[in-house]
Tab-separated table of C-alpha atoms and ligand atoms in Angstrom:
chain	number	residue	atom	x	y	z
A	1	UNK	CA	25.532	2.381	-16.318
A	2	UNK	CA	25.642	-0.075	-13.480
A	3	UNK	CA	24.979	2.801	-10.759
A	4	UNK	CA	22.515	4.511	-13.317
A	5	UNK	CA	20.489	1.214	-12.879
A	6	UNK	CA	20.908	0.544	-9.854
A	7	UNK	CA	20.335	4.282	-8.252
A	8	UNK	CA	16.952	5.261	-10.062
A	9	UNK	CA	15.099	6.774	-7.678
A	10	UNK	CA	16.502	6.154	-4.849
A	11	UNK	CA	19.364	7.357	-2.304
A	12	UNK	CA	22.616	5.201	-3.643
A	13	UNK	CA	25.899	6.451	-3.450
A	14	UNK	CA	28.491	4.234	-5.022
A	15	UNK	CA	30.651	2.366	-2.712
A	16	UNK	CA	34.200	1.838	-2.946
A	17	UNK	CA	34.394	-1.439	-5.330
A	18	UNK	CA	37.155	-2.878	-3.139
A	19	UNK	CA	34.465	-2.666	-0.428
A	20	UNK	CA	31.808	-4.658	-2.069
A	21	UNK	CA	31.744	-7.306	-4.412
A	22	UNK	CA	28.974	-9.612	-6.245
A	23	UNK	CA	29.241	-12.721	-7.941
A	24	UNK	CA	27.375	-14.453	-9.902
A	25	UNK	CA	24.361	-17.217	-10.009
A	26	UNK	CA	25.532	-20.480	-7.498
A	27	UNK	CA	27.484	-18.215	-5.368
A	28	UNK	CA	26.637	-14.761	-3.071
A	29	UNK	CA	27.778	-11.451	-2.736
A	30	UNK	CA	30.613	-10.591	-0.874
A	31	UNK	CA	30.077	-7.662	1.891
A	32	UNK	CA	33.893	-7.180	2.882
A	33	UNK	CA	33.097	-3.652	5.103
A	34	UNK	CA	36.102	-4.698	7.185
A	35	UNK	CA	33.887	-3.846	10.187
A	36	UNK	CA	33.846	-6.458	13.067
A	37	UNK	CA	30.761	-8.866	11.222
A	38	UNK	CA	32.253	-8.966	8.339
A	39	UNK	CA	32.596	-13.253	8.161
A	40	UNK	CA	28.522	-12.836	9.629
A	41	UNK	CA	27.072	-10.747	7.406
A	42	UNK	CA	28.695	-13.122	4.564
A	43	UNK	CA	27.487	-16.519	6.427
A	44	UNK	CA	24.044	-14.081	6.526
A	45	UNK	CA	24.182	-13.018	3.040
A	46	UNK	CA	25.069	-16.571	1.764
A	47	UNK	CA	21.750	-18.020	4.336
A	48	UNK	CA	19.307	-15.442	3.225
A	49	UNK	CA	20.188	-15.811	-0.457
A	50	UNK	CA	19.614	-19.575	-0.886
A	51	UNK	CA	16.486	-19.656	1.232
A	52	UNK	CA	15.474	-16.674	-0.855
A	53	UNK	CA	15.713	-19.107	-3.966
A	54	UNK	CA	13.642	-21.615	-2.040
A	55	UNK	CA	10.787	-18.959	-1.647
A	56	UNK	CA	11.032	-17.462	-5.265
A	57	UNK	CA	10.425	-21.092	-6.572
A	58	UNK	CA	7.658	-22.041	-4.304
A	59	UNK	CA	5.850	-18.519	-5.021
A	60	UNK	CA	5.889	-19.226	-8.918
A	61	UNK	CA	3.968	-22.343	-7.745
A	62	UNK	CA	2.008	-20.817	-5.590
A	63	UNK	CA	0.259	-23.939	-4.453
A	64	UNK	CA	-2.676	-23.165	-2.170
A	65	UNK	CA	-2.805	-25.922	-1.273
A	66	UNK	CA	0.715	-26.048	0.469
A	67	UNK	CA	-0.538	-23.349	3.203
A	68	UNK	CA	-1.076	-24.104	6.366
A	69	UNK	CA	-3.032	-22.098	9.127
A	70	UNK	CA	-1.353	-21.943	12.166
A	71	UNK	CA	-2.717	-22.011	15.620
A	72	UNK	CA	-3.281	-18.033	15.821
A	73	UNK	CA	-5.176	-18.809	12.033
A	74	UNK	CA	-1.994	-16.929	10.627
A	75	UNK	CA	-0.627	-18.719	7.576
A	76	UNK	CA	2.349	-21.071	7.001
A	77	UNK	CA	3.540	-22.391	3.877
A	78	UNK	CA	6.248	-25.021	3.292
A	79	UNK	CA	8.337	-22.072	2.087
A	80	UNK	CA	8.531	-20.341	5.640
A	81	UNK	CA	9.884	-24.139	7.179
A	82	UNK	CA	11.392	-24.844	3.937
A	83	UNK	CA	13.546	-21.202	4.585
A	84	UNK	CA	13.667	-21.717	8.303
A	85	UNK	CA	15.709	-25.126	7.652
A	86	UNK	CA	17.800	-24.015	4.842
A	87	UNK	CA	19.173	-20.618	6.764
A	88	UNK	CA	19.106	-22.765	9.991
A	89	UNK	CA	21.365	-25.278	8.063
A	90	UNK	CA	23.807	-22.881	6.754
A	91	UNK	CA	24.250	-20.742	9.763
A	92	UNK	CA	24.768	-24.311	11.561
A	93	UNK	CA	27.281	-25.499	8.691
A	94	UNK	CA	29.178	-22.493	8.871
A	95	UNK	CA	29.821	-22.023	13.076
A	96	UNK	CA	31.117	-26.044	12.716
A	97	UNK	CA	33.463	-24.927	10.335
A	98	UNK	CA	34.668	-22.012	12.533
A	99	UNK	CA	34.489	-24.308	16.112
A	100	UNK	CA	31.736	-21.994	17.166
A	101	UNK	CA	29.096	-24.407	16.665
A	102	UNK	CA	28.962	-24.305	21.000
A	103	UNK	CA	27.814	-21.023	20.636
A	104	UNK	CA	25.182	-21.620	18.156
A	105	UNK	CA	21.487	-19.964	19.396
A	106	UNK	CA	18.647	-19.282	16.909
A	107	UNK	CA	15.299	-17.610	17.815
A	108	UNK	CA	12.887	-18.211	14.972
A	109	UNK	CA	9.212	-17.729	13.809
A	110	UNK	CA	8.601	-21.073	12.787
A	111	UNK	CA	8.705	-24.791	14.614
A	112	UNK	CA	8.075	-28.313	13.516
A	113	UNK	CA	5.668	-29.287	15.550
A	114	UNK	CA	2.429	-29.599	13.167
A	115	UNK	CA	5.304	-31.412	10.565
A	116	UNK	CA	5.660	-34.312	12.826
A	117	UNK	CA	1.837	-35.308	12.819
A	118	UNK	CA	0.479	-37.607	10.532
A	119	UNK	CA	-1.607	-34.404	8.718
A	120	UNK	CA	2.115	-32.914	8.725
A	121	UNK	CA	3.974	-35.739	6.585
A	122	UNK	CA	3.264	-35.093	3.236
A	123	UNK	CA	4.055	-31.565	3.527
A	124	UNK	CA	7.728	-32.873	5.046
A	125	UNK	CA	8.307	-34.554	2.517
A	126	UNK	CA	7.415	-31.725	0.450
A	127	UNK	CA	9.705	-29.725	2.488
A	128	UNK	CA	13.025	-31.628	2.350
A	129	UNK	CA	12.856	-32.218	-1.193
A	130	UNK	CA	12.939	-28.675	-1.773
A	131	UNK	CA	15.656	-28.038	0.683
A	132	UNK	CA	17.547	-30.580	-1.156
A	133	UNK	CA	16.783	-29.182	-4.828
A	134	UNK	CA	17.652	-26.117	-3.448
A	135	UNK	CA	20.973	-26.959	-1.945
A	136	UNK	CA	22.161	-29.099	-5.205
A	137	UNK	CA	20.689	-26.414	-7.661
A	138	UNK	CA	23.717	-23.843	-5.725
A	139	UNK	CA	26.129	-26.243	-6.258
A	140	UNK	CA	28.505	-24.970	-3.818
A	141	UNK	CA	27.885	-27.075	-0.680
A	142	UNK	CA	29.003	-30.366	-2.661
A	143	UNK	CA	27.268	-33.490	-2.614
A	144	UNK	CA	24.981	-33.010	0.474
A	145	UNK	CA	21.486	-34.690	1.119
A	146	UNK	CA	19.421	-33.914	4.232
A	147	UNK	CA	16.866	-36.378	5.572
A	148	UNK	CA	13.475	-35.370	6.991
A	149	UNK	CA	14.869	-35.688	10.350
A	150	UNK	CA	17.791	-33.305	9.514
A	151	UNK	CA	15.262	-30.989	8.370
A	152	UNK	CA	12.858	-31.383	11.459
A	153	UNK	CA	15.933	-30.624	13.058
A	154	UNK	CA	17.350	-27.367	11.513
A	155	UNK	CA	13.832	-26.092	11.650
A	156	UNK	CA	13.897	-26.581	15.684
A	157	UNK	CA	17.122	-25.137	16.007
A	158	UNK	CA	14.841	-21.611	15.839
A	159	UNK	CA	13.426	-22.410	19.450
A	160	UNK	CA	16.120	-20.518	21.278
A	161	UNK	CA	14.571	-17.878	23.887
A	162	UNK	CA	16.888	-14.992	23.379
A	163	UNK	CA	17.493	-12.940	26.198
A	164	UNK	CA	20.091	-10.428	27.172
A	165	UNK	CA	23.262	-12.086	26.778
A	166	UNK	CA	25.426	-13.409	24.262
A	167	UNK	CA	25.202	-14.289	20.258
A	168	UNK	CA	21.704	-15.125	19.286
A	169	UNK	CA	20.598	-15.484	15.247
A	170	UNK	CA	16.879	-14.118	14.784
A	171	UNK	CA	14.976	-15.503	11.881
A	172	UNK	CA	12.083	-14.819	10.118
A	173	UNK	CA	11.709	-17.402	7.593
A	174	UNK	CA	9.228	-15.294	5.283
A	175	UNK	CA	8.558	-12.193	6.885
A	176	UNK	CA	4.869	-11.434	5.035
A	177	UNK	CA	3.090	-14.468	4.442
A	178	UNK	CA	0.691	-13.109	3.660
A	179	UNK	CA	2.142	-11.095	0.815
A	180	UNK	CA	4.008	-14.189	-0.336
A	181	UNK	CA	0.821	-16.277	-0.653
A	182	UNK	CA	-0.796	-13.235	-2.561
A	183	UNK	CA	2.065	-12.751	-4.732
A	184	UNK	CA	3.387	-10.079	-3.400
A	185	UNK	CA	5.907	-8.438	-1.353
A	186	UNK	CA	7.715	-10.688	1.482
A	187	UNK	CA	11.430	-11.058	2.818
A	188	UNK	CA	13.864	-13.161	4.447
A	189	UNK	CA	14.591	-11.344	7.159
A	190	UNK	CA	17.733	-12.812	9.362
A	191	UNK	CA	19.432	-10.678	12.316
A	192	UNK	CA	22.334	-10.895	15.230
A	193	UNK	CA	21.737	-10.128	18.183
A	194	UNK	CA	25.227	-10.054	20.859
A	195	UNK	CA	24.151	-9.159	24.103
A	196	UNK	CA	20.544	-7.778	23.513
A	197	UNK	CA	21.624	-5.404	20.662
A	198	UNK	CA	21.060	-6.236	17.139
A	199	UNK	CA	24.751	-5.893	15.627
A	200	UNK	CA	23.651	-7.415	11.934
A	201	UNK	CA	21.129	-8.215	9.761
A	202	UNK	CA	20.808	-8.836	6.175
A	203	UNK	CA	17.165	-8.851	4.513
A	204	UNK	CA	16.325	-10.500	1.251
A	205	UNK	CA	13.476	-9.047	-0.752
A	206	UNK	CA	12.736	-11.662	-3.581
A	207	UNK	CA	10.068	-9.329	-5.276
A	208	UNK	CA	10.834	-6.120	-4.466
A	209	UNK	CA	11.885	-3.389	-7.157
A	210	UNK	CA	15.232	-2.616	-8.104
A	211	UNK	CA	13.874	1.073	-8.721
A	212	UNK	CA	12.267	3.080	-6.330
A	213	UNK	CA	8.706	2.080	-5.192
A	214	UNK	CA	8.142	5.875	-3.785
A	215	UNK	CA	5.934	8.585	-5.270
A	216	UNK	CA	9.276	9.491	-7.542
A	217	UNK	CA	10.144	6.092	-8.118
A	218	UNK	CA	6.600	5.066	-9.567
A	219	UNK	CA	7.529	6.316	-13.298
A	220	UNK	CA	10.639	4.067	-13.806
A	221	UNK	CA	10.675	1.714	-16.660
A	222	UNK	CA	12.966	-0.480	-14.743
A	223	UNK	CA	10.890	-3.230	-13.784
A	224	UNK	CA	13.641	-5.347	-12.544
A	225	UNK	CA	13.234	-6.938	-8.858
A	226	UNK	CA	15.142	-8.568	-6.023
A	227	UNK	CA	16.868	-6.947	-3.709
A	228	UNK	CA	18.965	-7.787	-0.450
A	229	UNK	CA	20.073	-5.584	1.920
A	230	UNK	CA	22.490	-6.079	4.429
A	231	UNK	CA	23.765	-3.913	7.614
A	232	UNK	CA	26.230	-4.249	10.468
A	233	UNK	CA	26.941	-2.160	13.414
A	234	UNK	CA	29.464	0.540	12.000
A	235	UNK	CA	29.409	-0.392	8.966
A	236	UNK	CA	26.686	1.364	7.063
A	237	UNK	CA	23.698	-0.483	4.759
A	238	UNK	CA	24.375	-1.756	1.825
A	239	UNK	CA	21.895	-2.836	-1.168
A	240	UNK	CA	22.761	-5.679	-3.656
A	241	UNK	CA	20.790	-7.462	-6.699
A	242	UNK	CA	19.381	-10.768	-5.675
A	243	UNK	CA	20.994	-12.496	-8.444
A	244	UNK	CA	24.185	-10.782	-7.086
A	245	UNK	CA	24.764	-9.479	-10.913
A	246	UNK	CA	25.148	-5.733	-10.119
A	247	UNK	CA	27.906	-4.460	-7.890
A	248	UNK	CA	26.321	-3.678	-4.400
A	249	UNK	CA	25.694	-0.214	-3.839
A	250	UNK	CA	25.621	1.855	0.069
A	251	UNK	CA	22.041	3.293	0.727
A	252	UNK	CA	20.892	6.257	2.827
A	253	UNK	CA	17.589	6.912	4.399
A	254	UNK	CA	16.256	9.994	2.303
A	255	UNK	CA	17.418	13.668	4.038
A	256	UNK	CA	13.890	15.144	3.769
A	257	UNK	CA	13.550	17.676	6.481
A	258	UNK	CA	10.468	19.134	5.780
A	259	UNK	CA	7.445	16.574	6.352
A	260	UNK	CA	5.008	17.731	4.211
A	261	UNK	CA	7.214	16.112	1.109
A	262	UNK	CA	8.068	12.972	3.497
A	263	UNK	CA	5.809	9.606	1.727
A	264	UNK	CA	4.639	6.905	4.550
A	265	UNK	CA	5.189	3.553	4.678
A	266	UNK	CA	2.916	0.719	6.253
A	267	UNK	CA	1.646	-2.274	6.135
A	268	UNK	CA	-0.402	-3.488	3.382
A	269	UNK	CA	-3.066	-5.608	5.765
A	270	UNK	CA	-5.009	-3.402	7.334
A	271	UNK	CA	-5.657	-5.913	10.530
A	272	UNK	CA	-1.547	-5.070	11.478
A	273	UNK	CA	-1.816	-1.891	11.876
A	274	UNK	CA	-4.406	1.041	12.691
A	275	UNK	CA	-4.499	2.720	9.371
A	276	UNK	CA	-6.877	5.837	10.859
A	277	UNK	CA	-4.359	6.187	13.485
A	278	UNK	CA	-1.678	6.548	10.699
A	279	UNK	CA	-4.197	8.286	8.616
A	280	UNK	CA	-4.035	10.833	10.775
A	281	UNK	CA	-0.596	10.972	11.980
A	282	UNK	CA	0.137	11.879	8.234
A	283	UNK	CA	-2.704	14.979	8.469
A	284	UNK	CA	-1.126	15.953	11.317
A	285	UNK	CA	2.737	16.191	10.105
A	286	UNK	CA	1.201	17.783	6.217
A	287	UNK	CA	2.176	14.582	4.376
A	288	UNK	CA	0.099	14.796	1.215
A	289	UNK	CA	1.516	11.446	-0.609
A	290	UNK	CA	-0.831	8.500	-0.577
A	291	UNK	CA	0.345	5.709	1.919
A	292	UNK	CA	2.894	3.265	0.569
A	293	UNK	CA	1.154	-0.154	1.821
A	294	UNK	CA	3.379	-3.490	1.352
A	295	UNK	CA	3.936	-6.212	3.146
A	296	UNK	CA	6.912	-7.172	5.315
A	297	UNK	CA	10.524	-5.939	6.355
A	298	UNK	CA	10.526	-4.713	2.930
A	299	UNK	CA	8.841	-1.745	4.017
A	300	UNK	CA	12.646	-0.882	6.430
A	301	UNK	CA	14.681	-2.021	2.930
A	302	UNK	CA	12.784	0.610	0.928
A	303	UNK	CA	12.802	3.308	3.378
A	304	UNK	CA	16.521	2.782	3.738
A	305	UNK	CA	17.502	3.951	0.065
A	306	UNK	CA	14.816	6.761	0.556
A	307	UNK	CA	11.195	5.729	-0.958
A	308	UNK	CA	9.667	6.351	2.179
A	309	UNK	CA	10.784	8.827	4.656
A	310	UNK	CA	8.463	7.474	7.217
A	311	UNK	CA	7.534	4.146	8.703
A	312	UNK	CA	4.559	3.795	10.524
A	313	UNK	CA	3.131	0.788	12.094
A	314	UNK	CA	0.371	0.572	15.218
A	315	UNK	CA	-1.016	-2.797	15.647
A	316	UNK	CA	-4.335	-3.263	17.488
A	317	UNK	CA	-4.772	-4.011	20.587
A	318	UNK	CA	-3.745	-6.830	22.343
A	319	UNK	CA	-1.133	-7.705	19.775
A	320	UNK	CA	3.019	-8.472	21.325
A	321	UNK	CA	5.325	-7.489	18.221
A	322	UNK	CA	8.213	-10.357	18.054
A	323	UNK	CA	11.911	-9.695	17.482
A	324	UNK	CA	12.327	-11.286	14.474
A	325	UNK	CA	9.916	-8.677	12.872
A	326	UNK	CA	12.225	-6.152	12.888
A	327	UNK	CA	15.461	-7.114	14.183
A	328	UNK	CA	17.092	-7.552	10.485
A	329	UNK	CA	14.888	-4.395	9.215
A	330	UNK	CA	16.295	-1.909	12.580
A	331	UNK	CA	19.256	-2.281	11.909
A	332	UNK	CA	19.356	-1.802	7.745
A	333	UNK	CA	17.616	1.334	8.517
A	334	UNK	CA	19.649	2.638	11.466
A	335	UNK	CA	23.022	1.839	9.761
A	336	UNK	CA	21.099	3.712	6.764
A	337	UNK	CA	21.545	6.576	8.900
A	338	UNK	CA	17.609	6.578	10.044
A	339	UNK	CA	16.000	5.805	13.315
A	340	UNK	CA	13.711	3.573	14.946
A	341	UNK	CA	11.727	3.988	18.271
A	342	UNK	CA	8.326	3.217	19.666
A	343	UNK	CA	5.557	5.713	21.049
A	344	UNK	CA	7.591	6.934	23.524
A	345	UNK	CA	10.394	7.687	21.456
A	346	UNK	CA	12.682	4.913	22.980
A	347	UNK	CA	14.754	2.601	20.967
A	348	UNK	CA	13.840	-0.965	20.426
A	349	UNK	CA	14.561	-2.767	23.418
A	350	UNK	CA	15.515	-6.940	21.841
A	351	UNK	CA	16.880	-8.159	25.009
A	352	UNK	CA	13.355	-9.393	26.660
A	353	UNK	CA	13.087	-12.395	24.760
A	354	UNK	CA	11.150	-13.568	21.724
A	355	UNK	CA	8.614	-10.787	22.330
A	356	UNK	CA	9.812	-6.578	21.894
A	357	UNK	CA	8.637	-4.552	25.029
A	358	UNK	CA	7.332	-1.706	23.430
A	359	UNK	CA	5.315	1.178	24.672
A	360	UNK	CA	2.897	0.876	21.086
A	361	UNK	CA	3.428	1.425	17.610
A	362	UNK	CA	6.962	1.159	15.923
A	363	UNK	CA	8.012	4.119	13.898
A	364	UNK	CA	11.015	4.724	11.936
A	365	UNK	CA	12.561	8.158	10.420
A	366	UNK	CA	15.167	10.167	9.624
A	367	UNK	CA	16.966	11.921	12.457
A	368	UNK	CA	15.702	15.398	11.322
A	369	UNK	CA	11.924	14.420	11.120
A	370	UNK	CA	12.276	12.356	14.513
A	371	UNK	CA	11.152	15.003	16.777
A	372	UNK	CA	7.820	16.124	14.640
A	373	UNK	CA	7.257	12.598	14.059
A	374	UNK	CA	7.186	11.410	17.780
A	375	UNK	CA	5.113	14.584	18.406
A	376	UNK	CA	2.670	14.023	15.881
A	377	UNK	CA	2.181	10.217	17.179
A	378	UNK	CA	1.469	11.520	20.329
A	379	UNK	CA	-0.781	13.759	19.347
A	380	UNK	CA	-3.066	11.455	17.765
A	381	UNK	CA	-2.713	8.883	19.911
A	382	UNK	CA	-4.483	11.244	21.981
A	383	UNK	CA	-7.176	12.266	19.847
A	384	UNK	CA	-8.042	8.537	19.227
A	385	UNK	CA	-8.220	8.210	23.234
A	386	UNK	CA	-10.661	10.933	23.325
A	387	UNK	CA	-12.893	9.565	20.563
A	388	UNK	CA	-15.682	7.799	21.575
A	389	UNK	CA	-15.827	3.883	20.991
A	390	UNK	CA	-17.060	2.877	17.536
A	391	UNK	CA	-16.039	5.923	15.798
A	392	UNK	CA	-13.249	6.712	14.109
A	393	UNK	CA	-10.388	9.023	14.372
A	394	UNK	CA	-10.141	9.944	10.791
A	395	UNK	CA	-13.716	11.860	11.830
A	396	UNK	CA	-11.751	14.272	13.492
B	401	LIG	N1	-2.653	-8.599	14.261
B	401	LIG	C1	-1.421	-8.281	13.960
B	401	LIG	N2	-0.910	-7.065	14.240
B	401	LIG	C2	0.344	-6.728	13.919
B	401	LIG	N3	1.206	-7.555	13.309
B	401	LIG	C3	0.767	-8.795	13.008
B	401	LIG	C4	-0.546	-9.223	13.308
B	401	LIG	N4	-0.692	-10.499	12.883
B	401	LIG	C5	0.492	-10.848	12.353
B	401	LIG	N5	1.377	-9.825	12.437
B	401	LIG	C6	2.767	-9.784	12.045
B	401	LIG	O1	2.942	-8.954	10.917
B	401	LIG	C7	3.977	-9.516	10.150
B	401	LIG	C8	3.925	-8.989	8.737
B	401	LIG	O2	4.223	-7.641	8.799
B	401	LIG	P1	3.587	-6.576	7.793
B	401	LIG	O3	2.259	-6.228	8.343
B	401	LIG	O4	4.569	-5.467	7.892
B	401	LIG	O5	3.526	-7.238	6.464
B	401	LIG	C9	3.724	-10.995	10.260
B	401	LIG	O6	4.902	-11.676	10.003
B	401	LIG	P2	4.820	-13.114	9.272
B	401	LIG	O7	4.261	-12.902	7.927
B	401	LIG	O8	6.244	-13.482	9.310
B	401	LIG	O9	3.966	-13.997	10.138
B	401	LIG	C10	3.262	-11.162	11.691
B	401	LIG	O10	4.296	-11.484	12.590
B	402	LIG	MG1	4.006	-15.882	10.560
B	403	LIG	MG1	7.125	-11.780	10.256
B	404	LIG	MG1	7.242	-15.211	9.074
C-alpha cells in the first residue's frame, strides 16, 4: 500500500527497509545508505526538514508584505533568511558536536546585510521569532532560544567563497522565490561540496506532489505533497515524505530511450530561461509533450523519479548561474542514474567559486538520450545564431 502510494507514476523501486527509515512529526528521516555521508546526509536531512517547516508556515501566510527586493530587484522574503539561519544553525550545532566545527564553510544565497539597517529591523525581529517557533515547535533541540544577533550570525555564516579544496556546505535557502511568493513550487536546496565535487545533497520540496507531475502522472487522485530527496556519492537517490510518514523509497531517472516520448522540464519564469531556444530544442529531438514549467530545484527532484526525462534550462544573456542552484539538484539526479552537463557536454565544473563556469545552458538527461540531446542543443543554438536580431527562433 505504502509503495502503491508512494510509486504512482513515477520510477520507485522499493529499498531495502533496513536501508531507510522515517519517523515521525518532531523528528527526520533516517538515510542509513552506509555509504561514506551517511552522518551528512542525516545532519542535511534533519537542516533541510526544519527550515522546510519554516517556509511551509510563512507560505500559508503569504504576507506580501514580508518580501523584500534585493539589489538585482530579485525577491527575498524572511523565509529565505529565516531558512538560511535555521540550516546554518543546525549544520553549525551538529560539526560542534562532532569537533569539526574548525572545518565548518558555508556558501549561501542569502546575507544579512539589508537586516542590520534600520528599514531591516522589523523584519529581524520577524525573522528570529520564527526561527525560534520553529526550533521549539520540533522539540528535539531542547530548550534553545537564539537572539537576533545569533541569527544575524548563522545567516552570515553563508559568505564562504568556495573554491577547490576542502568541505564546503552550499545553500540555497528557498531555491524559487519566486514560486514561493506565488504559491507555488520552491525547495530547500542544501549540497556538499569536498574538494570541488558535490559529494551530497538533500533537496526539500514543501509543495511538490507525492505523485507524478509528468504527462502520466497528471491523472492521479493523489493529491498529497512534500517531498525530500536526498543523494550521496555512491549511494543512489532516495525520495522520502516531508512529514517523514511513508518509508523512503530509491528513485531512478526514467529509461526512455527514444525522445520523441521523453516530456521537458524548465523553468516556469520565462525571464530564466530562453523558452524558443527550448521550444525548439524539443522540435528538434520529436518531443511532442507540452513543457513541464515549475519553479526551482524541484524541476532535478521530479526528473529524478522519471516525470521528466529532460531538463532544459538557457538563461539569457549576461546571466552567471551560482552553485547553489544546482549543486543539491546535480547530484539527486546523477546518483538517480541521470546526467548533467552544459552546452558543450561537460560536467558541472563547482570548484570556481560561488559562480558555475559554464559554456551556456544546463541540461540534464538520461545517459541514453545524452548524445541526441547535446546534439540537438547544438543544433539550435545555431539556428538562433543565424537568426536575425528581433526575431525569433521558433520562426524557423
Ligand atoms: N535572469 C535569470 N536567469 C536565470 N536564472 C535566474 C535569473 N534570475 C534569477 N535566476 C535564478 O533562478 C533561480 C530559480 O530557478 P528556476 O528558474 O529554476 O525557478 C533563482 O533562485 P532563487 O529563487 O533562489 O533566487 C535565481 O538564482
Ligand atoms: Mg534569490
Ligand atoms: Mg536559487
Ligand atoms: Mg534562493
Amino acid at each position: 500500500m505504502v509503495n502503491e502510494k508512494l510509486g504512482q507514476g513515477s520510477n520507485l523501486a522499493a529499498a531495502p527497509k533496513s536501508e531507510m527509515r522515517s519517523s515521525g512529526q518532531g523528528d527526520v528521516p533516517s538515510f542509513g545508505t552506509g555509504s561514506s555521508y551517511e552522518d551528512d546526509v542525516a545532519v542535511a536531512i534533519r537542516a533541510v526538514t526544519l527550515a522546510s517547516r519554516l517556509c511551509q508556515a510563512v507560505q500559508r501566510k503569504l504576507l506580501s508584505k514580508e518580501t523584500q527586493a534585493k539589489a538585482d530587484k530579485s525577491p527575498v522574503t524572511v523565509a529565505d533568511y529565516g531558512s538560511q539561519a535555521l540550516v546554518s544553525w543546525v549544520l553549525q550545532r551538529e560539526s560542534l558536536v562532532d569537533r569539526a566545527a574548525l572545518r565548518f564553510s558555508m556558501v549561501a544565497e542569502e546575507d544579512s546585510e539589508d537586516l542590520r539597517t534600520e528599514d531591516g529591523s522589523a523584519m529581524l525581529e520577524r525573522i528570529t521569532q520564527l526561527v525560534n517557533e520553529t526550533i521549539a515547535a520540533d522539540g528535539s533541540f531542547g530548550p534553545v532560544t537564539l537572539s537576533k544577533d545569533d541569527v544575524l550570525t548563522a545567516i552570515d555564516r553563508g559568505s564562504s567563497p568556495g573554491g577547490p579544496d576542502g568541505r564546503h556546505w552550499v545553500l540555497d535557502p528557498i531555491d524559487g522565490t519566486r514560486g514561493f511568493v506565488r504559491g507555488d513550487q520552491y525547495a530547500v536546496a542544501l549540497g556538499l561540496l569536498e574538494n570541488g565535487k558535490v559529494v551530497a545533497g538533500v533537496l526539500g520540496c514543501p509543495n511538490l506532489p507525492l505523485a507524478s507531475i509528468g504527462p502520466n502522472g497528471a491523472v492521479s487522485s493523489d493529491k498529497s505533497t512534500g517531498c525530500l530527496f536526498a543523494a550521496s556519492k555512491g549511494a543512489g537517490t532516495t525520495m522520502h515524505t516531508m512529514d517523514g510518514s511513508l518509508t523512503a523509497q530509491k528513485v531512478h531517472v526514467s529509461d526512455v530511450c527514444d525522445s520523441k516520448w521523453a516530456a521537458f522540464c524548465e523553468s516556469y519564469e520565462a525571464a530564466h530561461s530562453k523558452q524558443d531556444l527550448t521550444a525548439n530544442i524539443a522540435r528538434i529531438l520529436g518531443v511532442s509533450a507540452p513543457p513541464i514549467r515549475i519553479d526551482s530545484q524541484c524541476k532535478y527532484g521530479a526528473m529524478a523519479r522519471g516525470d521528466a526525462v529532460i531538463y532544459l534550462r538557457f538563461p539569457h544573456a549576461g546571466y552567471r548561474e551560482k552553485i547553489w542552484d544546482h549543486a543539491a539538484g546535480s547530484i539527486v539526479i546523477t546518483e538517480a542514474g541521470g546526467e548533467v552537463f552544459d552546452a558543450a557536454g561537460k560536467a558541472l565544473d563547482f570548484s570556481k567559486g560561488r559562480f558555475l563556469d559554464l559554456e551556456h545552458g544546463i541540461v540534464a538527461t538520461n545517459s541514453h538520450l545524452k548524445d541526441a540531446v547535446l546534439a540537438a542543443v547544438q543544433t539550435a543554438i545555431k539556428e538562433e545564431q543565424n537568426v536575425p536580431k528581433g526575431e525569433s527562433s521558433s520562426h524557423l
